[in-house]
Short mmCIF file of C-alpha atoms in Angstrom, two decimals:
data_model
loop_
_atom_site.label_atom_id
_atom_site.label_comp_id
_atom_site.label_asym_id
_atom_site.label_seq_id
_atom_site.Cartn_x
_atom_site.Cartn_y
_atom_site.Cartn_z
CA UNK A 1 60.63 -35.35 5.42
CA UNK A 2 60.73 -34.78 9.17
CA UNK A 3 58.65 -32.99 11.61
CA UNK A 4 60.29 -30.28 13.78
CA UNK A 5 60.13 -30.46 17.58
CA UNK A 6 57.73 -27.40 17.60
CA UNK A 7 55.19 -29.49 15.66
CA UNK A 8 55.79 -32.84 17.46
CA UNK A 9 55.31 -31.41 20.95
CA UNK A 10 51.63 -30.43 20.60
CA UNK A 11 50.85 -33.72 19.01
CA UNK A 12 52.37 -35.63 21.90
CA UNK A 13 50.54 -33.43 24.31
CA UNK A 14 47.27 -34.45 22.50
CA UNK A 15 47.93 -38.05 22.49
CA UNK A 16 48.92 -38.03 26.20
CA UNK A 17 45.67 -36.28 27.11
CA UNK A 18 43.43 -38.77 25.32
CA UNK A 19 43.22 -41.29 28.13
CA UNK A 20 42.49 -38.58 30.68
CA UNK A 21 39.19 -37.57 29.02
CA UNK A 22 35.76 -38.85 29.99
CA UNK A 23 34.91 -42.24 28.29
CA UNK A 24 31.27 -43.17 27.33
CA UNK A 25 30.40 -46.79 26.94
CA UNK A 26 27.30 -47.71 24.80
CA UNK A 27 26.16 -51.02 23.87
CA UNK A 28 23.28 -53.47 23.90
CA UNK A 29 22.87 -56.53 26.08
CA UNK A 30 21.44 -59.48 24.28
CA UNK A 31 20.36 -63.08 25.16
CA UNK A 32 22.93 -65.38 23.48
CA UNK A 33 20.25 -68.06 22.61
CA UNK A 34 17.15 -65.91 21.68
CA UNK A 35 19.24 -62.81 20.29
CA UNK A 36 16.65 -60.54 22.06
CA UNK A 37 17.47 -57.63 24.19
CA UNK A 38 17.62 -58.18 27.91
CA UNK A 39 15.68 -55.40 29.71
CA UNK A 40 16.40 -53.86 33.08
CA UNK A 41 19.65 -55.68 33.70
CA UNK A 42 22.16 -54.20 36.11
CA UNK A 43 25.52 -52.90 34.85
CA UNK A 44 27.66 -52.34 37.94
CA UNK A 45 30.74 -50.14 37.32
CA UNK A 46 31.69 -49.08 40.91
CA UNK A 47 30.59 -49.45 44.55
CA UNK A 48 26.94 -48.21 44.60
CA UNK A 49 27.29 -47.10 41.16
CA UNK A 50 25.65 -48.68 38.05
CA UNK A 51 23.06 -48.32 35.34
CA UNK A 52 20.00 -50.28 34.22
CA UNK A 53 19.46 -51.40 30.69
CA UNK A 54 16.26 -49.96 29.05
CA UNK A 55 13.27 -52.15 27.80
CA UNK A 56 15.28 -52.91 24.75
CA UNK A 57 18.46 -54.05 26.51
CA UNK A 58 20.55 -50.79 25.69
CA UNK A 59 22.64 -49.19 28.08
CA UNK A 60 25.38 -46.43 28.32
CA UNK A 61 27.41 -44.71 31.01
CA UNK A 62 30.48 -42.36 31.31
CA UNK A 63 33.64 -42.84 33.14
CA UNK A 64 36.32 -40.27 33.98
CA UNK A 65 40.11 -40.78 34.39
CA UNK A 66 39.57 -41.15 38.16
CA UNK A 67 37.01 -43.85 38.10
CA UNK A 68 38.08 -46.43 35.62
CA UNK A 69 37.25 -49.95 36.97
CA UNK A 70 39.16 -53.13 36.11
CA UNK A 71 36.03 -55.12 35.55
CA UNK A 72 32.36 -54.22 34.93
CA UNK A 73 29.81 -56.75 36.14
CA UNK A 74 26.47 -57.50 34.46
CA UNK A 75 23.81 -59.45 36.20
CA UNK A 76 20.13 -60.10 35.44
CA UNK A 77 17.59 -62.63 36.69
CA UNK A 78 17.92 -65.88 34.74
CA UNK A 79 21.51 -65.09 33.68
CA UNK A 80 24.93 -65.85 35.29
CA UNK A 81 26.75 -62.82 36.65
CA UNK A 82 29.66 -61.96 34.43
CA UNK A 83 32.69 -59.67 34.51
CA UNK A 84 33.61 -57.61 31.39
CA UNK A 85 36.58 -55.38 30.68
CA UNK A 86 35.98 -51.92 29.14
CA UNK A 87 37.31 -53.13 25.76
CA UNK A 88 34.71 -55.93 25.77
CA UNK A 89 31.91 -53.51 26.34
CA UNK A 90 32.92 -51.43 23.38
CA UNK A 91 31.15 -53.82 20.99
CA UNK A 92 27.73 -52.85 19.88
CA UNK A 93 26.35 -56.10 21.29
CA UNK A 94 27.15 -57.87 24.50
CA UNK A 95 25.97 -61.49 24.73
CA UNK A 96 24.92 -62.98 28.05
CA UNK A 97 24.43 -66.71 28.49
CA UNK A 98 21.14 -67.72 30.16
CA UNK A 99 21.40 -70.16 32.96
CA UNK A 100 18.85 -72.68 34.13
CA UNK A 101 17.74 -71.37 37.65
CA UNK A 102 17.10 -74.01 40.06
CA UNK A 103 14.10 -73.00 42.01
CA UNK A 104 14.33 -75.66 44.66
CA UNK A 105 17.09 -77.62 46.40
CA UNK A 106 19.72 -74.87 46.20
CA UNK A 107 19.66 -73.71 49.72
CA UNK A 108 20.09 -75.59 52.94
CA UNK A 109 18.18 -74.34 55.93
CA UNK A 110 18.39 -75.24 59.60
CA UNK A 111 14.60 -74.86 59.75
CA UNK A 112 12.52 -74.91 56.67
CA UNK A 113 9.99 -72.00 56.67
CA UNK A 114 6.42 -72.04 55.24
CA UNK A 115 5.50 -69.43 52.70
CA UNK A 116 3.28 -67.86 55.39
CA UNK A 117 6.17 -67.68 57.77
CA UNK A 118 8.38 -66.07 55.14
CA UNK A 119 5.70 -63.32 54.46
CA UNK A 120 5.02 -62.77 58.14
CA UNK A 121 8.80 -62.24 58.75
CA UNK A 122 8.96 -59.90 55.64
CA UNK A 123 6.15 -57.74 57.05
CA UNK A 124 7.59 -57.80 60.56
CA UNK A 125 10.93 -56.52 59.37
CA UNK A 126 9.73 -53.72 57.04
CA UNK A 127 10.62 -51.00 59.82
CA UNK A 128 14.17 -52.52 60.17
CA UNK A 129 14.85 -52.92 56.48
CA UNK A 130 13.35 -49.91 54.88
CA UNK A 131 15.81 -46.89 54.97
CA UNK A 132 14.56 -43.83 56.66
CA UNK A 133 17.80 -41.98 57.01
CA UNK A 134 18.61 -38.94 54.87
CA UNK A 135 20.08 -40.11 51.69
CA UNK A 136 21.51 -38.50 48.53
CA UNK A 137 20.81 -40.46 45.23
CA UNK A 138 22.15 -39.56 41.77
CA UNK A 139 19.06 -40.33 39.59
CA UNK A 140 17.89 -40.36 36.02
CA UNK A 141 14.05 -40.04 35.72
CA UNK A 142 12.13 -40.41 32.50
CA UNK A 143 8.43 -39.54 32.38
CA UNK A 144 6.33 -40.59 29.25
CA UNK A 145 2.90 -39.37 28.75
CA UNK A 146 0.54 -40.82 26.07
CA UNK A 147 -2.89 -38.94 26.30
CA UNK A 148 -4.68 -41.09 23.69
CA UNK A 149 -8.03 -39.88 22.60
CA UNK A 150 -10.27 -42.66 21.47
CA UNK A 151 -13.35 -40.72 20.26
CA UNK A 152 -14.40 -37.05 20.01
CA UNK A 153 -18.01 -36.45 18.73
CA UNK A 154 -19.84 -33.33 19.58
CA UNK A 155 -23.16 -34.76 18.26
CA UNK A 156 -24.06 -31.39 16.65
CA UNK A 157 -28.00 -31.16 16.54
CA UNK A 158 -28.75 -27.44 16.00
CA UNK A 159 -27.41 -23.77 16.34
CA UNK A 160 -28.95 -20.46 15.62
CA UNK A 161 -25.43 -18.85 15.49
CA UNK A 162 -24.38 -19.35 11.90
CA UNK A 163 -20.65 -19.46 12.76
CA UNK A 164 -21.31 -22.33 15.47
CA UNK A 165 -22.34 -24.85 12.74
CA UNK A 166 -21.68 -28.40 12.28
CA UNK A 167 -18.74 -27.90 10.04
CA UNK A 168 -17.00 -25.90 12.85
CA UNK A 169 -17.84 -28.47 15.49
CA UNK A 170 -16.50 -31.23 13.21
CA UNK A 171 -13.32 -29.37 12.46
CA UNK A 172 -12.70 -28.74 16.17
CA UNK A 173 -13.02 -32.56 16.74
CA UNK A 174 -10.77 -33.37 13.93
CA UNK A 175 -8.19 -30.76 15.07
CA UNK A 176 -7.81 -32.44 18.46
CA UNK A 177 -4.72 -34.78 18.16
CA UNK A 178 -5.66 -38.36 18.92
CA UNK A 179 -2.16 -39.60 20.05
CA UNK A 180 0.07 -37.16 21.79
CA UNK A 181 3.54 -37.96 23.27
CA UNK A 182 5.40 -36.06 25.89
CA UNK A 183 8.70 -37.14 27.17
CA UNK A 184 10.60 -35.43 30.12
CA UNK A 185 13.98 -36.57 31.10
CA UNK A 186 16.04 -35.32 34.01
CA UNK A 187 19.42 -36.04 35.64
CA UNK A 188 20.26 -34.77 38.92
CA UNK A 189 20.59 -35.52 42.70
CA UNK A 190 17.70 -36.40 44.89
CA UNK A 191 17.92 -35.69 48.62
CA UNK A 192 15.32 -37.68 50.60
CA UNK A 193 14.52 -37.45 54.21
CA UNK A 194 11.51 -39.34 55.55
CA UNK A 195 8.99 -38.34 52.72
CA UNK A 196 10.59 -34.96 52.11
CA UNK A 197 12.42 -34.33 48.74
CA UNK A 198 14.78 -31.78 47.50
CA UNK A 199 16.26 -31.73 43.99
CA UNK A 200 19.50 -30.66 42.39
CA UNK A 201 18.87 -30.81 38.54
CA UNK A 202 21.91 -31.16 36.48
CA UNK A 203 20.33 -31.39 33.07
CA UNK A 204 16.80 -32.03 31.66
CA UNK A 205 15.12 -32.36 28.27
CA UNK A 206 11.43 -31.83 27.23
CA UNK A 207 10.16 -33.54 24.12
CA UNK A 208 6.72 -32.66 22.88
CA UNK A 209 4.91 -30.82 20.08
CA UNK A 210 4.61 -27.09 20.67
CA UNK A 211 2.46 -26.84 17.61
CA UNK A 212 -0.38 -28.65 19.39
CA UNK A 213 -0.28 -26.27 22.23
CA UNK A 214 -0.45 -23.32 19.80
CA UNK A 215 -3.29 -24.90 17.86
CA UNK A 216 -5.37 -25.06 21.07
CA UNK A 217 -4.60 -21.52 21.87
CA UNK A 218 -5.72 -20.30 18.39
CA UNK A 219 -8.88 -22.42 18.66
CA UNK A 220 -9.77 -20.76 22.03
CA UNK A 221 -9.23 -17.32 20.56
CA UNK A 222 -11.46 -18.17 17.74
CA UNK A 223 -14.25 -19.47 19.94
CA UNK A 224 -14.04 -16.33 22.18
CA UNK A 225 -14.32 -14.02 19.11
CA UNK A 226 -17.54 -15.92 17.94
CA UNK A 227 -19.01 -15.66 21.43
CA UNK A 228 -18.40 -12.02 21.90
CA UNK A 229 -19.66 -11.08 18.50
CA UNK A 230 -23.00 -12.96 18.79
CA UNK A 231 -23.97 -12.85 22.39
CA UNK A 232 -25.49 -9.68 24.06
CA UNK A 233 -23.64 -8.40 27.19
CA UNK A 234 -26.99 -8.10 29.16
CA UNK A 235 -27.99 -11.63 28.37
CA UNK A 236 -27.55 -14.75 30.46
CA UNK A 237 -26.93 -18.30 29.37
CA UNK A 238 -28.95 -21.27 30.54
CA UNK A 239 -26.83 -24.41 30.40
CA UNK A 240 -28.59 -27.69 30.46
CA UNK A 241 -26.87 -31.11 30.59
CA UNK A 242 -29.05 -34.08 31.41
CA UNK A 243 -31.27 -33.22 34.37
CA UNK A 244 -29.00 -30.40 35.52
CA UNK A 245 -29.49 -26.76 34.50
CA UNK A 246 -27.79 -23.58 35.61
CA UNK A 247 -27.77 -19.83 34.72
CA UNK A 248 -24.69 -17.79 33.87
CA UNK A 249 -24.73 -14.16 33.33
CA UNK A 250 -22.98 -13.04 30.10
CA UNK A 251 -21.55 -9.92 31.55
CA UNK A 252 -19.67 -11.96 34.15
CA UNK A 253 -18.26 -14.20 31.49
CA UNK A 254 -17.07 -11.22 29.41
CA UNK A 255 -15.55 -9.73 32.51
CA UNK A 256 -13.74 -13.02 33.12
CA UNK A 257 -12.43 -12.90 29.60
CA UNK A 258 -11.01 -9.42 30.04
CA UNK A 259 -9.41 -10.49 33.29
CA UNK A 260 -7.99 -13.60 31.65
CA UNK A 261 -6.53 -11.57 28.78
CA UNK A 262 -4.79 -9.14 31.23
CA UNK A 263 -3.58 -12.07 33.14
CA UNK A 264 -2.18 -13.70 30.05
CA UNK A 265 -0.46 -10.33 29.14
CA UNK A 266 1.08 -10.23 32.65
CA UNK A 267 2.09 -13.84 32.45
CA UNK A 268 3.84 -13.27 29.12
CA UNK A 269 6.29 -10.84 30.75
CA UNK A 270 6.98 -13.35 33.56
CA UNK A 271 6.98 -16.28 31.33
CA UNK A 272 10.78 -16.72 31.50
CA UNK A 273 10.95 -16.73 35.23
CA UNK A 274 8.02 -19.07 35.41
CA UNK A 275 9.89 -21.56 33.15
CA UNK A 276 12.95 -21.39 35.24
CA UNK A 277 11.23 -22.20 38.52
CA UNK A 278 8.76 -24.58 37.13
CA UNK A 279 11.12 -27.53 36.48
CA UNK A 280 12.24 -28.31 39.95
CA UNK A 281 8.75 -27.99 41.35
CA UNK A 282 7.25 -30.31 38.60
CA UNK A 283 9.94 -32.85 39.06
CA UNK A 284 9.49 -32.77 42.89
CA UNK A 285 5.67 -33.51 42.36
CA UNK A 286 6.61 -36.32 39.97
CA UNK A 287 8.84 -37.96 42.50
CA UNK A 288 6.21 -37.67 45.24
CA UNK A 289 3.51 -39.20 43.02
CA UNK A 290 5.84 -42.07 41.97
CA UNK A 291 7.47 -42.83 45.33
CA UNK A 292 4.13 -42.77 47.18
CA UNK A 293 3.50 -45.99 45.29
CA UNK A 294 6.36 -47.83 47.03
CA UNK A 295 4.96 -50.95 48.71
CA UNK A 296 5.55 -49.78 52.25
CA UNK A 297 3.77 -46.40 51.97
CA UNK A 298 0.37 -45.73 53.46
CA UNK A 299 -0.63 -43.75 50.33
CA UNK A 300 0.19 -46.51 47.86
CA UNK A 301 -2.64 -48.25 46.27
CA UNK A 302 -0.76 -51.42 46.58
CA UNK A 303 -2.23 -53.06 49.74
CA UNK A 304 0.11 -56.11 49.85
CA UNK A 305 1.68 -55.37 53.07
CA UNK A 306 -1.12 -53.93 54.94
CA UNK A 307 -3.60 -56.64 53.80
CA UNK A 308 -1.63 -59.80 53.32
CA UNK A 309 -4.64 -62.01 54.23
CA UNK A 310 -6.44 -60.91 50.93
CA UNK A 311 -3.66 -62.64 48.98
CA UNK A 312 -2.62 -66.30 48.27
CA UNK A 313 1.17 -66.71 48.32
CA UNK A 314 3.07 -69.46 46.69
CA UNK A 315 6.72 -70.33 47.09
CA UNK A 316 8.11 -70.75 43.50
CA UNK A 317 11.56 -71.39 44.63
CA UNK A 318 14.89 -69.64 45.10
CA UNK A 319 17.13 -67.44 43.04
CA UNK A 320 20.06 -64.96 43.41
CA UNK A 321 20.05 -61.04 43.20
CA UNK A 322 23.37 -59.21 43.57
CA UNK A 323 24.91 -62.40 45.11
CA UNK A 324 22.21 -62.59 47.70
CA UNK A 325 19.85 -65.53 47.96
CA UNK A 326 16.19 -64.90 47.67
CA UNK A 327 12.94 -66.46 48.10
CA UNK A 328 10.77 -66.29 44.91
CA UNK A 329 7.16 -65.88 45.91
CA UNK A 330 4.19 -65.44 43.66
CA UNK A 331 1.00 -63.83 44.92
CA UNK A 332 -2.51 -63.51 43.63
CA UNK A 333 -5.96 -62.58 45.01
CA UNK A 334 -7.44 -64.82 47.50
CA UNK A 335 -10.76 -63.15 47.13
CA UNK A 336 -12.53 -60.73 44.81
CA UNK A 337 -11.64 -57.66 47.11
CA UNK A 338 -7.91 -57.97 46.17
CA UNK A 339 -6.61 -56.20 43.14
CA UNK A 340 -3.11 -57.30 42.38
CA UNK A 341 -0.97 -60.31 41.39
CA UNK A 342 2.84 -60.40 40.93
CA UNK A 343 6.01 -61.77 42.29
CA UNK A 344 8.23 -61.00 45.45
CA UNK A 345 11.90 -61.57 45.74
CA UNK A 346 12.65 -61.76 49.41
CA UNK A 347 16.24 -61.92 50.88
CA UNK A 348 16.69 -65.25 52.60
CA UNK A 349 19.03 -63.54 55.41
CA UNK A 350 17.09 -60.48 56.61
CA UNK A 351 13.65 -60.97 54.76
CA UNK A 352 13.94 -57.68 52.93
CA UNK A 353 12.12 -57.17 49.61
CA UNK A 354 14.82 -56.85 46.96
CA UNK A 355 12.39 -56.82 44.01
CA UNK A 356 8.70 -56.64 43.48
CA UNK A 357 6.87 -57.20 40.16
CA UNK A 358 3.19 -56.18 40.19
CA UNK A 359 0.19 -55.82 38.03
CA UNK A 360 -3.50 -55.12 38.80
CA UNK A 361 -6.15 -57.80 38.30
CA UNK A 362 -9.07 -55.55 38.70
CA UNK A 363 -9.97 -51.96 37.89
CA UNK A 364 -8.63 -49.88 40.92
CA UNK A 365 -11.50 -47.36 40.56
CA UNK A 366 -14.66 -47.57 38.52
CA UNK A 367 -16.87 -44.46 38.68
CA UNK A 368 -19.96 -43.78 36.56
CA UNK A 369 -22.68 -41.30 37.13
CA UNK A 370 -24.90 -39.28 34.75
CA UNK A 371 -22.89 -40.10 31.62
CA UNK A 372 -19.47 -39.42 33.13
CA UNK A 373 -17.20 -42.45 33.52
CA UNK A 374 -13.71 -42.65 35.27
CA UNK A 375 -11.70 -45.77 35.57
CA UNK A 376 -8.24 -46.68 36.76
CA UNK A 377 -7.46 -49.52 34.41
CA UNK A 378 -3.68 -50.14 34.58
CA UNK A 379 -1.16 -50.45 37.56
CA UNK A 380 1.86 -52.22 36.46
CA UNK A 381 5.55 -51.99 37.55
CA UNK A 382 8.75 -53.18 38.90
CA UNK A 383 10.62 -52.12 42.03
CA UNK A 384 14.09 -52.99 42.81
CA UNK A 385 16.02 -52.22 46.04
CA UNK A 386 19.64 -52.18 46.96
CA UNK A 387 21.35 -52.29 50.46
CA UNK A 388 22.96 -49.20 51.71
CA UNK A 389 26.22 -49.12 53.94
CA UNK A 390 23.88 -48.72 56.90
CA UNK A 391 22.40 -52.07 56.27
CA UNK A 392 18.96 -50.64 55.22
CA UNK A 393 17.40 -50.84 51.72
CA UNK A 394 16.46 -48.08 49.38
CA UNK A 395 15.18 -47.81 45.88
CA UNK A 396 17.51 -48.61 43.03
CA UNK A 397 15.23 -48.87 40.06
CA UNK A 398 11.51 -48.42 39.38
CA UNK A 399 9.42 -48.86 36.20
CA UNK A 400 5.90 -47.86 36.62
CA UNK A 401 2.75 -47.54 34.34
CA UNK A 402 -0.44 -46.10 35.31
CA UNK A 403 -3.53 -46.08 32.90
CA UNK A 404 -6.86 -44.28 33.15
CA UNK A 405 -10.07 -44.14 31.14
CA UNK A 406 -12.26 -41.08 30.95
CA UNK A 407 -15.49 -40.65 29.10
CA UNK A 408 -18.38 -38.17 28.75
CA UNK A 409 -21.56 -39.20 27.19
CA UNK A 410 -24.43 -36.74 27.65
CA UNK A 411 -26.42 -34.04 26.05
CA UNK A 412 -25.38 -30.31 26.34
CA UNK A 413 -27.65 -27.38 25.50
CA UNK A 414 -26.71 -23.74 25.78
CA UNK A 415 -29.50 -21.09 25.52
CA UNK A 416 -29.08 -17.32 25.40
CA UNK A 417 -31.85 -15.42 27.03
CA UNK A 418 -32.35 -11.67 27.39
CA UNK A 419 -35.05 -10.09 29.63
CA UNK A 420 -34.77 -6.73 27.61
CA UNK A 421 -35.84 -8.22 24.29
CA UNK A 422 -39.59 -8.03 23.44
CA UNK A 423 -41.32 -11.10 22.51
CA UNK A 424 -39.54 -14.45 23.01
CA UNK A 425 -36.56 -13.98 25.35
CA UNK A 426 -34.66 -16.83 23.74
CA UNK A 427 -31.96 -15.32 21.40
CA UNK A 428 -29.53 -18.18 20.50
CA UNK A 429 -29.24 -21.94 21.12
CA UNK A 430 -26.71 -24.48 20.69
CA UNK A 431 -27.60 -28.24 21.16
CA UNK A 432 -24.99 -31.02 21.30
CA UNK A 433 -24.70 -34.68 22.18
CA UNK A 434 -21.18 -34.95 23.39
CA UNK A 435 -19.30 -38.45 23.16
CA UNK A 436 -15.80 -38.11 24.37
CA UNK A 437 -13.48 -40.94 25.34
CA UNK A 438 -9.87 -40.70 26.46
CA UNK A 439 -7.32 -43.30 27.68
CA UNK A 440 -4.33 -41.52 29.08
CA UNK A 441 -1.28 -43.46 30.15
CA UNK A 442 1.70 -42.31 32.24
CA UNK A 443 5.07 -44.29 32.54
CA UNK A 444 7.86 -43.47 34.75
CA UNK A 445 11.43 -45.10 34.69
CA UNK A 446 13.72 -44.06 37.54
CA UNK A 447 17.38 -45.25 37.86
CA UNK A 448 19.51 -44.56 40.95
CA UNK A 449 23.11 -44.79 39.84
CA UNK A 450 24.75 -44.23 43.21
CA UNK A 451 23.47 -43.35 46.67
CA UNK A 452 24.85 -42.55 49.98
CA UNK A 453 23.57 -41.88 53.49
CA UNK A 454 24.13 -38.20 54.42
CA UNK A 455 24.03 -36.21 57.76
CA UNK A 456 20.65 -34.67 58.43
CA UNK A 457 22.26 -31.23 58.43
CA UNK A 458 23.36 -31.73 54.71
CA UNK A 459 19.73 -32.27 53.81
CA UNK A 460 18.55 -29.38 55.86
CA UNK A 461 21.11 -26.99 54.59
CA UNK A 462 20.71 -27.80 51.00
CA UNK A 463 18.89 -25.20 48.98
CA UNK A 464 17.29 -25.92 45.64
CA UNK A 465 18.23 -24.01 42.63
CA UNK A 466 14.92 -22.93 41.06
CA UNK A 467 16.69 -21.54 37.86
CA UNK A 468 17.07 -24.97 36.32
CA UNK A 469 15.27 -25.38 33.11
CA UNK A 470 14.59 -28.23 30.69
CA UNK A 471 15.85 -27.91 27.07
CA UNK A 472 12.82 -28.16 24.59
CA UNK A 473 13.42 -30.70 21.89
CA UNK A 474 11.10 -30.95 18.77
CA UNK A 475 13.42 -33.75 17.57
CA UNK A 476 15.36 -36.07 19.83
CA UNK A 477 18.95 -35.17 19.99
CA UNK A 478 21.31 -38.07 20.67
CA UNK A 479 24.28 -35.77 21.45
CA UNK A 480 22.27 -34.02 24.25
CA UNK A 481 23.26 -36.57 26.91
CA UNK A 482 26.80 -37.14 25.75
CA UNK A 483 29.07 -37.49 28.67
CA UNK A 484 26.37 -38.31 31.17
CA UNK A 485 25.17 -41.62 32.48
CA UNK A 486 21.52 -42.04 31.77
CA UNK A 487 18.97 -44.87 30.96
CA UNK A 488 19.25 -45.33 27.09
CA UNK A 489 16.33 -44.11 25.21
CA UNK A 490 13.96 -46.57 23.63
CA UNK A 491 12.90 -46.56 19.93
CA UNK A 492 9.92 -44.28 20.52
CA UNK A 493 12.06 -41.52 21.89
CA UNK A 494 15.00 -41.93 19.30
CA UNK A 495 12.34 -41.67 16.63
CA UNK A 496 10.50 -38.68 18.25
CA UNK A 497 10.10 -35.66 15.93
CA UNK A 498 7.44 -33.11 15.27
CA UNK A 499 8.67 -32.13 12.03
CA UNK A 500 9.02 -28.40 11.03
CA UNK A 501 7.45 -25.94 13.40
#
C-alpha cells in the first residue's frame, strides 16, 4: 500500500518544521564523585547568555532556530570548565568531574601583593569597576516567603462577653496557619540606570493559599459582628497593656467600620484594575529591596567596603571564574562591632569583585522594650558579577536570605465604660496575656540571563506596562514556563499545592 502525494506532502512539511521550533533543554548537573547536585553552576549558551543551576543542581533553557550554539559550556568553582553538545545535555543527568584547585603557586606576579594591598586596591577601584551606565537585563526572579509562626497564645483570663470566651480565643489561635508558603516568580526585562528601575514583565506566577486569606477575612467579619452586638455606641473603650492606657470612643470605631465596609465595596469594583497594576509596582519594590544589599551601596547592611578596618582578611589562595584568575580571600570580624564573615573572589587583573559569599555572625538588630522583641537574625547570600562589553561589572546572579524574629509577650485588657449607665460604669471587660512569636524568612533568587548597555534615551523613553498580571497557582504547573528560560524550581515549589479550594 502506498501513500498519495497529497498525503506525503503535509507530512514532509511537518518533518521539515521540527528543527525550526524552539528547543527546551532540561537536565541536572551532578558531581561525578559524590553524585550530589551542583548548585549555582553557570550554563553558558551564548555571549552574555546563560542560566544558573538551582540549589539542587537542576537547570533548563530554551533555544530557537536562530540561536543554536555549537557548544554549551558549564563551569563552577571546584570543577573544570567543560563544553557539551546539545545532544549530551539531553540526558537527565550531566556529570561534572571535580578538580583539585591549587590555592597557591598557580600565578606568577611581578610583585607579590599582601592581602591588605589587594583589599585596598579593590576598594579603590570600586568606582571604576561597578557599572553605572544604563543597562537592560533579561531576568528571572523568584521570591519565597516563609512566615513561620512559632507560638500563638492569647492567655485568656476573663471576659464578660459570653461569645468572647476561652473557646473562641483558642480557636482563633488554632486557625492561624503556623507555616505559610508564598512563591512569586517573574520573567522579564529590567532597565537600570543609577539606582532607578523600570520593568517589562513577560510572565509571572503567584503560588500561595487563597483559603488562608479567606479564613482571615471571615474571622474579621465574625469578630466585628460580636463587637457591634455587645458594645453600646455611646460607650468608650479603655485599653490597657502593661503600664500604658488609652481611651477609644466606640462611636468612632463603629464609624471607622462603616467607612471600611464602604471602602471594601469600592475596592471590590476596582479589584481587577488593582491586580493589573500591582504586579509591576511590587516587583520594582522587590528589586529595590534586594539590590540595595549589593556590597557597594550605601543603604546595604553589609559594611565590608565602607569599614574594612573592622575585618580580618586572609588570602586563602587563587582560583578561576569564567577564565579569569581571582584572589580567594576570607574575611571575618576583627572586633565585636563587625557582623559578617565570608569569602571574596577578586579579579587579579582589575581587582573587581566577581563573587561574594557572606553570612552574618551577629544579630543585625536586637530591639526589646516593654514585652515587644524584634531581631534581624539571618543575613546570608551569594552575589556574582559579570563583565559587560564596556569593561564594567554588573550583577549576574544573587541568592539572598533575610530572616527576622518578632515576639509580643505582654498583658492586654479592654474595658468598656459608659457614662450614661447608672451605678458602675464598667459594662464589659476582656483580659488577655498575649504570647505571640513569629520567625518570617524571605529568600530572593535572581538570575540575569543576558545583559547589554543601552543608550540613556532608551531607558528614559521606556514606559512600563502596568497591565501585567501574575497567574495564580494553587498547585505548581510545570508546563507554565514551557518555552522560557528560567531557574529550575526546587523540590518545595515542585511539590507546592493547597489541595482543593
